[in-house]
């Protein structure tokens, strides 16, 4: 069976990706290959970070692999937080409460509330690089709503739903989300 390393140890992402990619490809985590390195993620774009992480694994282990990077791009904030989404409130850590509070404060007086989540996946297969992108358009809610999901889910309303990702829940989210869309493109490519 074809094997691919996914440069993550995030259990949620692994199960989501395994479910979409199906049985024809075995997806290994960093733990599965014994990698405990803190993989650098220092590029200034989502594409750059995804490529940097995948290249690191390929260069060190010589294995086919992929990596992802996600950002929330808010139009009224000139595309911010973008590549800084995880560390929007504090440059040295990912604090979900502080991140969403900062976003709601920045958006307080903005009438244009359009935003999108964008995921980029970089695949390195036999040394060659391929990029896959998934986007979900939507808007920033005026306040937090819903209990489910993670990260910015309580403040992001995907287009056409009227509910935040945190209200919609993971099953609906996984049919329309940025990451699911990028993963489906990767799966289509691998299973073609
Ligand atoms: P990562 O590149 O997947 O680690 O995502 C970077 C940051 O974006 C995360 O730490 C979250 O704050 C946020 N994020 C990514 N995907 C989602 C999502 O599906 N819902 C809410 N927030 C997300």
Tab-separated table of C-alpha atoms and ligand atoms in Angstrom:
chain	number	residue	atom	x	y	z
A	1	UNK	CA	0.000	0.000	0.000
A	2	UNK	CA	1.159	3.519	-0.727
A	3	UNK	CA	2.474	5.249	2.417
A	4	UNK	CA	2.497	8.983	3.069
A	5	UNK	CA	3.736	10.886	6.103
A	6	UNK	CA	1.515	13.733	7.290
A	7	UNK	CA	3.760	16.237	9.102
A	8	UNK	CA	1.513	16.519	12.155
A	9	UNK	CA	0.681	14.846	15.460
A	10	UNK	CA	-2.738	16.488	15.659
A	11	UNK	CA	-5.091	13.516	16.208
A	12	UNK	CA	-8.121	15.451	14.953
A	13	UNK	CA	-6.435	16.274	11.628
A	14	UNK	CA	-5.140	12.712	11.230
A	15	UNK	CA	-8.541	11.079	11.644
A	16	UNK	CA	-10.182	13.650	9.368
A	17	UNK	CA	-7.609	13.054	6.676
A	18	UNK	CA	-7.636	9.269	6.990
A	19	UNK	CA	-11.436	9.289	6.614
A	20	UNK	CA	-11.271	11.367	3.421
A	21	UNK	CA	-8.229	9.744	1.802
A	22	UNK	CA	-9.662	6.239	2.197
A	23	UNK	CA	-8.088	2.823	2.384
A	24	UNK	CA	-5.717	3.005	-0.570
A	25	UNK	CA	-3.170	5.217	1.149
A	26	UNK	CA	-1.691	4.635	4.604
A	27	UNK	CA	-1.217	7.996	6.358
A	28	UNK	CA	1.577	8.007	8.960
A	29	UNK	CA	1.980	10.658	11.652
A	30	UNK	CA	5.269	12.177	12.841
A	31	UNK	CA	5.069	9.892	15.891
A	32	UNK	CA	4.719	6.880	13.559
A	33	UNK	CA	8.092	7.686	11.957
A	34	UNK	CA	9.748	8.583	15.291
A	35	UNK	CA	10.093	12.293	14.490
A	36	UNK	CA	9.980	14.484	17.607
A	37	UNK	CA	11.605	17.550	16.007
A	38	UNK	CA	10.089	20.983	16.336
A	39	UNK	CA	9.664	21.497	12.591
A	40	UNK	CA	10.391	25.092	11.543
A	41	UNK	CA	7.470	27.162	10.250
A	42	UNK	CA	9.058	30.531	9.566
A	43	UNK	CA	7.774	31.478	6.097
A	44	UNK	CA	5.587	34.543	5.586
A	45	UNK	CA	2.875	32.774	3.557
A	46	UNK	CA	0.665	29.713	4.081
A	47	UNK	CA	2.139	28.084	0.950
A	48	UNK	CA	5.633	28.781	2.224
A	49	UNK	CA	4.971	27.207	5.620
A	50	UNK	CA	3.306	24.097	4.167
A	51	UNK	CA	6.213	23.647	1.732
A	52	UNK	CA	8.804	24.263	4.443
A	53	UNK	CA	7.316	21.586	6.726
A	54	UNK	CA	6.963	18.991	3.945
A	55	UNK	CA	10.514	19.678	2.657
A	56	UNK	CA	11.916	19.237	6.164
A	57	UNK	CA	10.468	15.710	6.417
A	58	UNK	CA	11.458	14.791	2.882
A	59	UNK	CA	15.026	16.054	3.331
A	60	UNK	CA	15.501	14.276	6.645
A	61	UNK	CA	13.709	10.957	5.993
A	62	UNK	CA	13.436	10.708	2.197
A	63	UNK	CA	9.759	9.728	2.539
A	64	UNK	CA	6.797	10.905	0.489
A	65	UNK	CA	4.953	13.343	2.724
A	66	UNK	CA	2.616	16.290	3.012
A	67	UNK	CA	2.053	19.203	5.381
A	68	UNK	CA	-0.707	21.776	5.790
A	69	UNK	CA	-1.060	25.349	6.928
A	70	UNK	CA	-4.269	27.290	7.557
A	71	UNK	CA	-5.074	30.956	7.944
A	72	UNK	CA	-8.143	33.100	8.547
A	73	UNK	CA	-8.093	35.989	6.053
A	74	UNK	CA	-10.317	38.947	6.973
A	75	UNK	CA	-10.955	41.464	4.189
A	76	UNK	CA	-11.459	44.533	6.416
A	77	UNK	CA	-8.135	43.703	8.128
A	78	UNK	CA	-6.229	43.458	4.836
A	79	UNK	CA	-6.081	39.664	4.989
A	80	UNK	CA	-4.947	39.452	8.617
A	81	UNK	CA	-4.479	37.387	10.734
A	82	UNK	CA	-3.546	35.189	7.728
A	83	UNK	CA	-0.253	33.411	8.296
A	84	UNK	CA	-0.345	34.684	11.919
A	85	UNK	CA	-3.722	33.067	12.716
A	86	UNK	CA	-2.442	30.688	15.414
A	87	UNK	CA	-0.442	33.408	17.200
A	88	UNK	CA	-2.594	36.441	16.516
A	89	UNK	CA	-2.819	37.716	20.122
A	90	UNK	CA	0.630	36.647	21.359
A	91	UNK	CA	3.646	36.045	19.094
A	92	UNK	CA	4.922	33.130	21.178
A	93	UNK	CA	1.803	31.060	21.814
A	94	UNK	CA	-1.566	29.938	20.485
A	95	UNK	CA	-4.187	31.285	22.907
A	96	UNK	CA	-7.639	30.637	21.458
A	97	UNK	CA	-9.540	32.865	23.899
A	98	UNK	CA	-7.190	35.799	23.370
A	99	UNK	CA	-7.120	35.288	19.590
A	100	UNK	CA	-10.899	35.400	19.211
A	101	UNK	CA	-11.201	38.328	21.642
A	102	UNK	CA	-8.624	40.302	19.655
A	103	UNK	CA	-10.403	39.544	16.376
A	104	UNK	CA	-13.809	40.626	17.712
A	105	UNK	CA	-12.276	43.833	19.086
A	106	UNK	CA	-10.554	44.634	15.763
A	107	UNK	CA	-13.868	44.026	13.940
A	108	UNK	CA	-16.035	46.047	16.318
A	109	UNK	CA	-16.461	49.081	14.048
A	110	UNK	CA	-16.149	47.273	10.692
A	111	UNK	CA	-19.223	46.990	8.492
A	112	UNK	CA	-17.464	44.675	6.001
A	113	UNK	CA	-17.283	41.382	7.937
A	114	UNK	CA	-16.188	39.142	5.066
A	115	UNK	CA	-13.564	36.510	5.907
A	116	UNK	CA	-12.334	33.230	4.564
A	117	UNK	CA	-10.473	30.248	5.901
A	118	UNK	CA	-7.765	29.021	3.554
A	119	UNK	CA	-5.784	25.786	3.853
A	120	UNK	CA	-2.772	24.932	1.746
A	121	UNK	CA	-1.433	21.381	1.565
A	122	UNK	CA	2.047	20.773	0.156
A	123	UNK	CA	2.684	17.223	-1.041
A	124	UNK	CA	6.142	15.941	-1.896
A	125	UNK	CA	5.920	12.792	-3.958
A	126	UNK	CA	9.070	11.261	-5.434
A	127	UNK	CA	10.789	14.560	-4.723
A	128	UNK	CA	8.262	16.624	-6.662
A	129	UNK	CA	6.086	19.240	-5.031
A	130	UNK	CA	2.327	19.660	-5.514
A	131	UNK	CA	0.071	22.254	-3.831
A	132	UNK	CA	-3.638	21.871	-3.012
A	133	UNK	CA	-5.824	24.712	-1.721
A	134	UNK	CA	-9.178	24.689	0.084
A	135	UNK	CA	-11.213	27.828	0.810
A	136	UNK	CA	-14.456	28.473	2.666
A	137	UNK	CA	-15.903	31.971	2.385
A	138	UNK	CA	-17.946	33.497	5.183
A	139	UNK	CA	-18.072	36.284	7.724
A	140	UNK	CA	-17.020	37.137	11.259
A	141	UNK	CA	-19.885	36.929	13.772
A	142	UNK	CA	-20.509	39.949	16.054
A	143	UNK	CA	-19.896	37.752	19.113
A	144	UNK	CA	-18.966	34.161	19.940
A	145	UNK	CA	-21.700	31.603	19.273
A	146	UNK	CA	-21.738	27.817	19.767
A	147	UNK	CA	-19.837	25.350	21.881
A	148	UNK	CA	-18.390	22.907	19.374
A	149	UNK	CA	-15.211	22.874	17.289
A	150	UNK	CA	-11.975	24.658	18.135
A	151	UNK	CA	-9.968	27.806	17.422
A	152	UNK	CA	-11.988	30.496	15.651
A	153	UNK	CA	-15.024	28.233	15.074
A	154	UNK	CA	-17.349	30.255	17.398
A	155	UNK	CA	-16.771	33.469	15.413
A	156	UNK	CA	-16.792	32.185	11.812
A	157	UNK	CA	-20.078	31.911	9.886
A	158	UNK	CA	-19.605	29.988	6.630
A	159	UNK	CA	-21.506	31.482	3.703
A	160	UNK	CA	-25.119	30.379	3.296
A	161	UNK	CA	-25.492	28.762	6.717
A	162	UNK	CA	-26.303	31.591	9.166
A	163	UNK	CA	-24.560	29.626	11.925
A	164	UNK	CA	-21.006	29.567	13.184
A	165	UNK	CA	-18.817	26.499	12.716
A	166	UNK	CA	-19.147	25.989	16.493
A	167	UNK	CA	-22.945	25.854	16.157
A	168	UNK	CA	-22.901	23.660	13.041
A	169	UNK	CA	-20.695	20.976	14.577
A	170	UNK	CA	-18.001	18.780	13.137
A	171	UNK	CA	-20.108	16.657	10.782
A	172	UNK	CA	-21.454	19.604	8.823
A	173	UNK	CA	-18.146	21.400	9.132
A	174	UNK	CA	-16.228	18.493	7.606
A	175	UNK	CA	-18.369	18.617	4.472
A	176	UNK	CA	-17.679	22.311	3.761
A	177	UNK	CA	-14.517	23.326	5.584
A	178	UNK	CA	-11.337	24.760	4.068
A	179	UNK	CA	-9.317	21.774	5.294
A	180	UNK	CA	-11.819	19.195	4.019
A	181	UNK	CA	-11.795	20.881	0.594
A	182	UNK	CA	-7.990	20.859	0.402
A	183	UNK	CA	-7.854	17.246	1.609
A	184	UNK	CA	-10.417	16.144	-0.978
A	185	UNK	CA	-8.237	17.658	-3.719
A	186	UNK	CA	-5.239	15.769	-2.345
A	187	UNK	CA	-7.296	12.545	-2.142
A	188	UNK	CA	-8.550	12.971	-5.737
A	189	UNK	CA	-4.969	13.413	-6.919
A	190	UNK	CA	-3.708	10.376	-4.995
A	191	UNK	CA	-6.578	8.114	-6.019
A	192	UNK	CA	-6.653	9.228	-9.649
B	1	LIG	P1	-3.021	25.186	11.448
B	1	LIG	O1	-2.139	25.671	10.361
B	1	LIG	O2	-3.957	24.090	10.990
B	1	LIG	O3	-2.316	24.842	12.721
B	1	LIG	O4	-4.018	26.374	11.808
B	1	LIG	C1	-3.538	27.597	12.324
B	1	LIG	C2	-4.563	28.200	13.260
B	1	LIG	O5	-5.738	28.526	12.526
B	1	LIG	C3	-5.056	27.267	14.370
B	1	LIG	O6	-4.251	27.326	15.493
B	1	LIG	C4	-6.434	27.801	14.657
B	1	LIG	O7	-6.350	28.904	15.525
B	1	LIG	C5	-6.885	28.292	13.308
B	1	LIG	N1	-7.701	27.295	12.613
B	1	LIG	C6	-7.274	26.408	11.664
B	1	LIG	N2	-8.288	25.661	11.245
B	1	LIG	C7	-9.376	26.067	11.939
B	1	LIG	C8	-10.734	25.647	11.950
B	1	LIG	O8	-11.162	24.726	11.237
B	1	LIG	N3	-11.552	26.307	12.786
B	1	LIG	C9	-11.141	27.309	13.597
B	1	LIG	N4	-9.894	27.731	13.646
B	1	LIG	C10	-9.002	27.114	12.812
